[in-house]
Amino acid sequence: MINHFAEDDLVAVLTTQPLDRTLDYRAPEGGCALGAFVQVPLGPRQVLGVVWGPGRGDFDLAKIRPVTRVLNVAPMRDEMRDFLTRAGAYTLTPLPAMLRLATRAPGLTDPPSMRVVLRLGDGEPARMTEARTRVLDALAESGDAAVTMRELCEAAGTSSSVVKGLIKAGAVREETAPRDQPFARLDAARAGKPLTADQTAAAAALGRGIEAGAYGTTLLRGVTGSGKTEVYLEAVAACLAKGRQALVLLPEIALTAGFLTRVEARFGARPAEWHHGVTMTERRRIWKMVGQGGAELVVGARSALFLPFRDLGLIVVDEEHDSSYKQEEGVHYNARDMAVLRASLTGAQVVLASATPSLESWANAEAGKYQRLDLESRFGGAVLPQMHAIDMRHEALEAGRWISPTLRNAVNDRLQKGEQALLFLNRRGYAPVTICRACGEKIGCEQCDAAMVEHRFLKRLVCHQCGESRPMPEICPSCQAEGRLAPVGPGVERLTEEAAEVFPEARIATLSSDLFGTARALKERIEAIADGGADLIIGTQLVAKGHNFPLLTLVGVIDADLGLQGADLRAAERSFQLMRQVSGRAGRADRPGTALMQTHQPDHPVIRAILGGKEEEFWQAEADSRRSIGMPPFGRLAGLVLSGPEASLPMRIGADLARNDAALRAIGAQVFGPAPAPIARVRGRHRVRLLVKAPKGAPIQEAIARWLGPLTLPKDVRLSVDIDPQSFL
Ligand code: ADP
Ligand code: ZN
């Protein structure tokens, strides 16, 4: 394969524009590399693209225009082109959309932006003061790193006038330097915490993979608090020591803050942080530095997987079972699976860490495709909480109340001992449904087929589908009756209200993602609570994800049956994971914990598996049941959603597709539907679902591509295809 094109050579350029092919251009003066990021004319505009290969030569040669400019960033590597191509083929996504994922940093086409930085000069100031000494010391300490005026003043604790005096005297000199600077080096040689025998063995096994420098995936399973993070940080250290880059994916932005502090303590500097809360300029800096090796470790959300790493040696997917790794909009991809794909192309190691792995990963380990490492005990001898059911059929509870007498006694007991308790309810807002007691009307969203959820702190009704909100009405929108609207069912806000009555002395903290404006505010609140700033925590699934509450000894699950409702393929698995994770919050450090689950069906197999703590048995049973019906991971699924302003047209198109299914039948696949989606209308669009089910190993993507090939959609109908769907709504 040619990897450099001379001036005037024909090159094929893939742009981020929605075209179904590459376009030919002439290489600019000085030529360009294969993979070069370029700016090219397209009609009247200039667009971003990548030199994808030699020109196709199927376009009028006289009309071919030259590449405008080669961008001053590292060319896309072969393996990245390969990754985008394969990830696109897997998810049935056109390449331009894949390229957009890989260039999600603003200003890439801007000329490099410069700024003034300060360095030590040769001059001697006539007079030294304490402040001047501090400035010169701070500069000396910063070494090669470029320091701005603001940073220098901050480091030296002086005003800018002191620095300006030194510039005048020649002791400090000004220089222009590119704004995008490398990240501080991480010190991989620093010793981590001394590991336990279990942890040492796991770290050594991961170390061998890193040492081999080849692809491999490991499932690192261990209960919450067993030290999985400690162990994979050892793998990060080994990877950095080899001079390769590492990526740690986390499911929740709120978790990154605590993790960054931990990395800093371990390696002496902060890593690059990538998620949608990071500023635009910082994103551009990370994107560029990752490509030229100026960022060794990136900690981020799923989209960090598409950064142009120069030499990626390790990808950690923490809480690998978390459903937020699946992107459900635009390009439907699962970052966990794409991490494995990317690693296999770059000879990198993948670590999938979880206390409660996905059935997919569990089965892959079982089949020998992944190495499996288990950390059996919690660090420091802390034990997993005891778990018990509270049988709600035998509890005396008034209507509109959710805390059973048994649970109340248990909480009171903790409060008296000065310990913390947590009440878990995975429902944001005050009440999931609001009805009118006069006419029976249930208040729904005008745009969606969903109930409006009362958020009493905000005094608004909010649609959890589209985010639309309006002030809480005084009168029924349907019958105009006044003061007859009533909440039905509990949300965390309503539970907080009840708890305040039942436990009047307790300091209560409610944790729900919608109650915090920023990730920082949330982090600070969580830290304050962990330090003992509250007695009773009331939370949604936000609290289930990896936060440490060392004083917590009781977890009460308000409705353990909640996740078991609905026909979701993964209902059992999700419920199991969530309950295990939530109860894992209790009894860290030296205090044993208890988890109490309020349930109406204590004999349900999933509830029994959770209580019994027999995880292998649960997975085995779940695997058997999925295998028997050919469901993932023992069969393959693809979900299709057709949507339009009217329900009839998507339905008709869906029915046509279902009738003409020869391409699917050819690989032994079946199609189900069309049927109105469980949420039949979102943002004013009617949604119709089809489900394709194929045997494991069948080429489902190719078959679907052939099946959909002849389809042309009317202008206002949209189709989205979701390979390996997680959501069936
Ligand atoms: P996990 O990721 O499995 O939930 P962590 O790595 O976060 O577990 O460990 C839980 C807690 O125990 C953390 O506060 C961690 O610092 C501490 N810890 C784990 N292993 C060790 C060790 N070998 N030495 C000291 N502290 C440890
Ligand atoms: Zn809505």
Short mmCIF file of C-alpha atoms in Angstrom, two decimals, residues 447 641-654 674-677 680-689 713-718:
data_model
loop_
_atom_site.label_atom_id
_atom_site.label_comp_id
_atom_site.label_asym_id
_atom_site.label_seq_id
_atom_site.Cartn_x
_atom_site.Cartn_y
_atom_site.Cartn_z
CA GLN A 447 -45.16 14.97 22.40
CA VAL A 641 -37.24 1.59 14.60
CA LEU A 642 -39.20 3.32 11.86
CA SER A 643 -40.62 6.68 12.84
CA GLY A 644 -42.71 9.38 11.25
CA PRO A 645 -45.22 12.12 12.00
CA GLU A 646 -48.03 9.60 11.38
CA ALA A 647 -48.16 5.99 12.57
CA SER A 648 -49.63 4.53 9.40
CA LEU A 649 -46.73 5.05 6.99
CA PRO A 650 -43.97 3.58 9.20
CA MET A 651 -46.31 0.68 9.88
CA ARG A 652 -46.87 0.06 6.17
CA ILE A 653 -43.15 0.24 5.37
CA GLY A 654 -42.44 -2.10 8.28
CA PRO A 674 -43.85 -4.47 12.88
CA ALA A 675 -45.54 -3.41 16.08
CA PRO A 676 -45.97 -0.05 17.76
CA ALA A 677 -42.95 0.47 20.03
CA ALA A 680 -45.14 4.52 20.71
CA ARG A 681 -44.54 8.23 20.36
CA VAL A 682 -41.48 10.34 21.24
CA ARG A 683 -41.08 14.04 20.44
CA GLY A 684 -44.16 13.90 18.26
CA ARG A 685 -42.92 11.02 16.13
CA HIS A 686 -44.76 7.71 15.98
CA ARG A 687 -42.49 4.72 16.36
CA VAL A 688 -42.79 1.25 14.97
CA ARG A 689 -40.47 -1.62 15.85
CA LEU A 713 -37.68 6.00 2.63
CA PRO A 714 -40.18 8.81 2.16
CA LYS A 715 -38.74 12.12 3.31
CA ASP A 716 -40.32 12.30 6.73
CA VAL A 717 -39.81 8.68 7.74
CA ARG A 718 -36.63 7.73 9.55
#
